[in-house]
Coordinates of C-alpha atoms and ligand atoms in Angstrom, one line a residue:
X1 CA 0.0 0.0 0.0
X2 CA 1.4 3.6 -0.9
X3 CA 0.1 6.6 0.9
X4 CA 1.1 10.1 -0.1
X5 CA -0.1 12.7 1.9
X6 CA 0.7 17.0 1.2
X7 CA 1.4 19.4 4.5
X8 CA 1.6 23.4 4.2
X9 CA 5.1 23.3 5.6
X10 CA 8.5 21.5 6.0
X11 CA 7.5 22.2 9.5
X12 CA 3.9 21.0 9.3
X13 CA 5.3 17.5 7.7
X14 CA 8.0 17.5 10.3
X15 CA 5.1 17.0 13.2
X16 CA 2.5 15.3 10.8
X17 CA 5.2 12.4 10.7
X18 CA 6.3 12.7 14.4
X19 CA 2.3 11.9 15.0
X20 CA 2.5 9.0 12.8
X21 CA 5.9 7.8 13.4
X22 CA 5.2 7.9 17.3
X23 CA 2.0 6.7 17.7
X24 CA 3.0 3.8 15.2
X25 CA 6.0 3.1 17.3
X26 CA 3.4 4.0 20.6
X27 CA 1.8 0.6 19.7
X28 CA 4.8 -1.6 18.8
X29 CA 6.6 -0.6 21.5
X30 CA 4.0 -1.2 23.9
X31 CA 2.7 -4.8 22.1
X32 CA 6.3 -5.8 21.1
X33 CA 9.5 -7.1 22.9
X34 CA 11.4 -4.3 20.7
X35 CA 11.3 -2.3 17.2
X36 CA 14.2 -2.1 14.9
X37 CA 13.9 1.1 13.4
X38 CA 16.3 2.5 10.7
X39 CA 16.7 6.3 10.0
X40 CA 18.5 8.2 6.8
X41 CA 20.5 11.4 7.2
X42 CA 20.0 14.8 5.5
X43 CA 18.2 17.5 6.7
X44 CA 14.4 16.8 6.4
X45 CA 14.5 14.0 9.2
X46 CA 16.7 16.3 11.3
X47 CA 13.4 18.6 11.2
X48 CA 11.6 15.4 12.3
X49 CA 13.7 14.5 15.4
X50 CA 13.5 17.8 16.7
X51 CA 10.1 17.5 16.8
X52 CA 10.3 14.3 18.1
X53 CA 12.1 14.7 20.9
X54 CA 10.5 17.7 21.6
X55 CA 7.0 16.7 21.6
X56 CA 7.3 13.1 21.8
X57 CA 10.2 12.1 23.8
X58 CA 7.5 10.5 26.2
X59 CA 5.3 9.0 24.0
X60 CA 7.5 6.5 23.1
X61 CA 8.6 4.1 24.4
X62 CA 12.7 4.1 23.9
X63 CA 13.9 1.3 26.0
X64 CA 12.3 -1.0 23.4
X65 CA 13.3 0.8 20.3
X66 CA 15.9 -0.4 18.2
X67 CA 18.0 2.2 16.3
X68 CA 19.6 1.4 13.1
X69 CA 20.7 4.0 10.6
X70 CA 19.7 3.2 7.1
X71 CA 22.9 4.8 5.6
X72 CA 25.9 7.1 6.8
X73 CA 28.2 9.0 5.5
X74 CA 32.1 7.4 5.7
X75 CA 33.7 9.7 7.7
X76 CA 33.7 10.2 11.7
X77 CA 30.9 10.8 14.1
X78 CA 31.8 14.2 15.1
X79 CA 32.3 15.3 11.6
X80 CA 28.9 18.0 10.5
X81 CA 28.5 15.5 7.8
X82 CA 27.9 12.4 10.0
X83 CA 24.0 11.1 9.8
X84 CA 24.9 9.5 13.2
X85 CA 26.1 13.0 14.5
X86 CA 23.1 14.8 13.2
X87 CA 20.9 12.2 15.0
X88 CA 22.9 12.3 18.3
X89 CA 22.3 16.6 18.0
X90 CA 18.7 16.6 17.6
X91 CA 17.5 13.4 19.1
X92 CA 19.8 10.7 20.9
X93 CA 20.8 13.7 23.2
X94 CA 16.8 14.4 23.8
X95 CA 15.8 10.9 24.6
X96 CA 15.9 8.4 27.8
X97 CA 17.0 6.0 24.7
X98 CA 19.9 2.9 26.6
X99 CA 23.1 3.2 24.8
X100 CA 22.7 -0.5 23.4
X101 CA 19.9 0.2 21.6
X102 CA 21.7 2.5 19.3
X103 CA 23.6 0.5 16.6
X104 CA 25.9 3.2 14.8
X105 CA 27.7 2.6 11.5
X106 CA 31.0 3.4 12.1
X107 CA 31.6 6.0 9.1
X108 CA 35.4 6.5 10.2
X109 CA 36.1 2.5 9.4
X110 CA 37.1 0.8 6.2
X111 CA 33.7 1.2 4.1
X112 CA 33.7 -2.2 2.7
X113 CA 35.2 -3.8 6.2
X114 CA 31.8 -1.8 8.0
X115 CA 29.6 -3.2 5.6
X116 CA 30.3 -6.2 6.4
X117 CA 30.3 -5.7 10.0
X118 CA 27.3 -4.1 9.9
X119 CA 25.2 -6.4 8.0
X120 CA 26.4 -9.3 10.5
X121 CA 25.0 -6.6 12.9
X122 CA 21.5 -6.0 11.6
X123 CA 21.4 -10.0 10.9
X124 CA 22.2 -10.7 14.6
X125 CA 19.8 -7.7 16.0
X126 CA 17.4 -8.0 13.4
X127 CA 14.3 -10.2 13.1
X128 CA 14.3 -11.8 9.6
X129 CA 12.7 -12.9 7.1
X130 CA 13.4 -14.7 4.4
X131 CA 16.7 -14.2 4.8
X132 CA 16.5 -10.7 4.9
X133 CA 16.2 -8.8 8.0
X134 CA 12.2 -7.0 8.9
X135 CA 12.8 -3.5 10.3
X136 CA 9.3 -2.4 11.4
X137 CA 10.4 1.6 10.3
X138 CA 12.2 2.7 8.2
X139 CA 13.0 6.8 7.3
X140 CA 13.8 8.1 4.1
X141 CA 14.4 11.2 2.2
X142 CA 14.7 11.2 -1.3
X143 CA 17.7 13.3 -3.2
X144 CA 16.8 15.8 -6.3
X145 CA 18.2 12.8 -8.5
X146 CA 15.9 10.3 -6.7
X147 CA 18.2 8.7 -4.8
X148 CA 17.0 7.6 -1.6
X149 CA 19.8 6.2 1.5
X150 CA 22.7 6.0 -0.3
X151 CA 21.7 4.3 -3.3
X152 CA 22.0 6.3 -6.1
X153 CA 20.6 6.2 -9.9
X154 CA 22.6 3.6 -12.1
X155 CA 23.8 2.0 -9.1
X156 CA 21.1 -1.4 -10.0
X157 CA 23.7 -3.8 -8.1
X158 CA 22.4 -2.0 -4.4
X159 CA 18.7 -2.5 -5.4
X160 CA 19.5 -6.5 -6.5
X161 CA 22.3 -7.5 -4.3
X162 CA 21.4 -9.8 -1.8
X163 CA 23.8 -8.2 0.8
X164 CA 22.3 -5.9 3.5
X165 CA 24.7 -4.0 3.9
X166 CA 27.2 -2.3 0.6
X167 CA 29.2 0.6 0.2
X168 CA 28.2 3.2 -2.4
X169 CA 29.6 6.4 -3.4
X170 CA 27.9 9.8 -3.8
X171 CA 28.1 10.6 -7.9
X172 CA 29.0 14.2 -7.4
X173 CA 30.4 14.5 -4.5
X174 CA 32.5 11.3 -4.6
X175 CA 32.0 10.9 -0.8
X176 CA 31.9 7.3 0.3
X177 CA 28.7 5.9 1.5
X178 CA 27.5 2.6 3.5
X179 CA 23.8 1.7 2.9
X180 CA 21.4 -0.7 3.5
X181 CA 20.3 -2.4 0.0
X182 CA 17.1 -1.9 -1.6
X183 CA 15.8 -5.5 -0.8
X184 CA 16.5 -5.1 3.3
X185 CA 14.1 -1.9 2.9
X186 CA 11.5 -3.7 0.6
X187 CA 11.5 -5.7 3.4
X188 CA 10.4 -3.2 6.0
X189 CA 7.0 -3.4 7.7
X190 CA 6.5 0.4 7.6
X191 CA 8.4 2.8 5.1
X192 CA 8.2 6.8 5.5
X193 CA 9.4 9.3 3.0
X194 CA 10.0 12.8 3.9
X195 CA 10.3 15.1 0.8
X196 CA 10.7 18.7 0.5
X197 CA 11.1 21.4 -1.5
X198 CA 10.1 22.5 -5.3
X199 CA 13.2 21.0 -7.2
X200 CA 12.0 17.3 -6.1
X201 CA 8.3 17.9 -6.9
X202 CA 9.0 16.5 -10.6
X203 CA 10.7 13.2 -9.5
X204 CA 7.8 12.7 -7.1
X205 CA 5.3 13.6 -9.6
X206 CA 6.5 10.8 -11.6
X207 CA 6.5 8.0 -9.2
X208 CA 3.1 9.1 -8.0
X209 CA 2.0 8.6 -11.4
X210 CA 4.2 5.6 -11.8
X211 CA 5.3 6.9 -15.5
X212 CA 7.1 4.9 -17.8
X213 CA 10.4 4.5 -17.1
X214 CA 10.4 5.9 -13.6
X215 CA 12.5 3.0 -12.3
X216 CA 15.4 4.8 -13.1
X217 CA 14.7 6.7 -9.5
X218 CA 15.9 4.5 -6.7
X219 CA 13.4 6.3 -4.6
X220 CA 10.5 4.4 -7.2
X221 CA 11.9 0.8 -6.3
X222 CA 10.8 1.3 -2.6
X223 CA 7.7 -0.4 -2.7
X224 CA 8.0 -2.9 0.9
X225 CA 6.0 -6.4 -0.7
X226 CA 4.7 -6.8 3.5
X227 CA 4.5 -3.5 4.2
X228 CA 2.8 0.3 3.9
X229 CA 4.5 3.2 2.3
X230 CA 3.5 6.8 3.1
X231 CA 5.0 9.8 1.3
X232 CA 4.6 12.6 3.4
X233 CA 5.4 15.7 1.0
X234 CA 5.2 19.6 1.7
X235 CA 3.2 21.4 -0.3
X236 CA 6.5 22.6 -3.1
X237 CA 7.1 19.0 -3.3
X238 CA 3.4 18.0 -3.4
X239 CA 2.5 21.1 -5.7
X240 CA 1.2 18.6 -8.5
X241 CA -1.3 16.9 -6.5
X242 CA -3.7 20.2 -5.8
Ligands
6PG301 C1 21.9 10.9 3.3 C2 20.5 10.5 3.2 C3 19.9 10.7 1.8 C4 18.9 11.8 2.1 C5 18.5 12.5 0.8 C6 17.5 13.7 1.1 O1 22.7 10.3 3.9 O2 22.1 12.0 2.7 O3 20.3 9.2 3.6 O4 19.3 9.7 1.2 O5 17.7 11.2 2.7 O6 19.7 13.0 0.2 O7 18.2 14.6 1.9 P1 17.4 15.9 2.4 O8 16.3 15.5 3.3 O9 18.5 16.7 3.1 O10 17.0 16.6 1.1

C-alpha cells in the first residue's frame, strides 16, 4: 500500500510524521519485545527528530526501540557531515534511549570492512525474514536525482544484491557511502518518505503517477511487498497533486 499525503510546511510535515511515526511506534513498543527502526541522514528527518524529541520524547517508548541507521556517511561521528552525529544533536541527546539500543555505522572505518560488519549486525539484531532482516520503520528522504539512502541512480547492483549491507559512493560528491540495500528496505513493515522542496516535486510527480520508465529513480523501487509506504510531502514538493 502507498500513501502520499501533502502538508503546508517543512514544519507542518516534520510533526505530521512525528504523530504518525510515534503513535505507530506508541503501539509496537507497547505490544512488542522491541522495534528495529532504521533512520536516513539529510536535513528533512533532522526537522523530524527535533520534533520528536521535543514533543514526543514521552510518547515513546525508547527502552524497546531499536535504532539502526539506514545509511551514513564514511567519515567520523563528530564530523557536520555524520548522519549519526546529526541524529545524536537533535535526538539521541533528547531521549531516555539505553546506549545498546543504538547501533551506529561506524563512518570512520574501512567502508567495505563496515559493511560487512554491519550487516552481521543487523542480521544478529534483526528479526528476519526470508533471509532478509524486517525493520518495522524505516526513514527516508529522497535526493533531487531520486536517490533515496545511499543508493543512487545507475547503481542497480544495491537494489539486487542480496547483501544488506554495501558501500556506495555519492556521484558528485564522490563521498563514500555505506547503505542498506534496496531488498532489506522492501523488506520493511513500515516505510516513511519525507520530501521537501520545489526541485523534487518533478521526480515525485512521476512516481506518483508511476510513469514509464520511472525505475530509473531508486526512490520508485521502494515499494516494501509486506508493508505500507507513506509519502509525506510539503506542499513545493506536493504542488502537483492540488
Ligand atoms: C543521506 C540520506 C539521503 C537523504 C536525501 C535527502 O545520507 O544524505 O540518507 O538519502 O535522505 O539525500 O536529503 P534531504 O532531506 O537533506 O534533502
Amino acid at each position: 500500500m502507498i500513501l502520499f499525503k501533502v502538508f503546508p510546511t517543512p514544519e507542518d510535515l516534520a510533526l505530521a510524521a512525528a504523530e504518525e511515526i510515534a503513535s505507530e511506534l506508541e503501539k509496537r513498543t507497547k505490544r512488542k519485545s522491541r522495534s528495529a527502526v532504521a533512520v536516513s541522514g539529510g536535513n528533512t528527518p533532522a526537522l523530524l527528530f527535533s520534533v520528536l524529541a521535543d514533543k514526543y520524547r514521552n510518547r515513546i517508548n525508547w527502552a524497546n526501540v531499536n535504532l539502526f541507521w539506514v545509511d551514513e556517511r564514511c567519515v567520523a561521528p563528530d564530523d557536520p557531515e555524520s548522519n549519526f552525529g546529526m541524529t545524536e544533536r537533535n535526538l539521541l541527546s533528547k531521549v531516555e534511549i539505553p546506549s545498546g539500543n543504538i547501533f551506529r555505522m561506524r563512518g570512520e572505518a574501512d567502508p567495505q570492512q563496515e559493511a560487512e560488519r554491519y550487516s552481521e549486525v543487523v542480521g544478529r539484531n534483526v528479526r528476519m525474514r526470508k533471509g532478509f532482516p524486517v525493520f518495522d520503520l524505516v526513514l527516508l528522504g529522497m535526493g533531487e536525482d531520486g536517490h533515496t539512502a545511499s543508493i543512487f541512480p545507475g547503481n542497480d547492483k544495491l537494489m539486487t544484491s542480496d547483501k544488506i549491507c554495501e558501500t556506495s559512493v555519492h556521484p558528485v560528491t564522490k563521498q563514500r557511502r555505506i547503505t542498506l540495500t534496496g531488498k532489506v528496505i522492501n523488506n520493511a513493515r513500515s516505510v516513511y518518505f519525507l520530501v521537501t522542496g520545489k526541485k523534487k516535486s518533478g521526480i515525485v510527480e512521476e512516481i506518483y503517477r508511476n510513469n514509464a520508465g520511472v525505475q530509473k529513480y531508486p526512490a520508485a523501487n521502494i515499494k516494501p511487498v509486506f508493508g505500507k509506504t507513506t509519502w509525506l510531502l510539503d506542499s513545493e514538493a506536493g504542488m502537483f497533486i492540488f
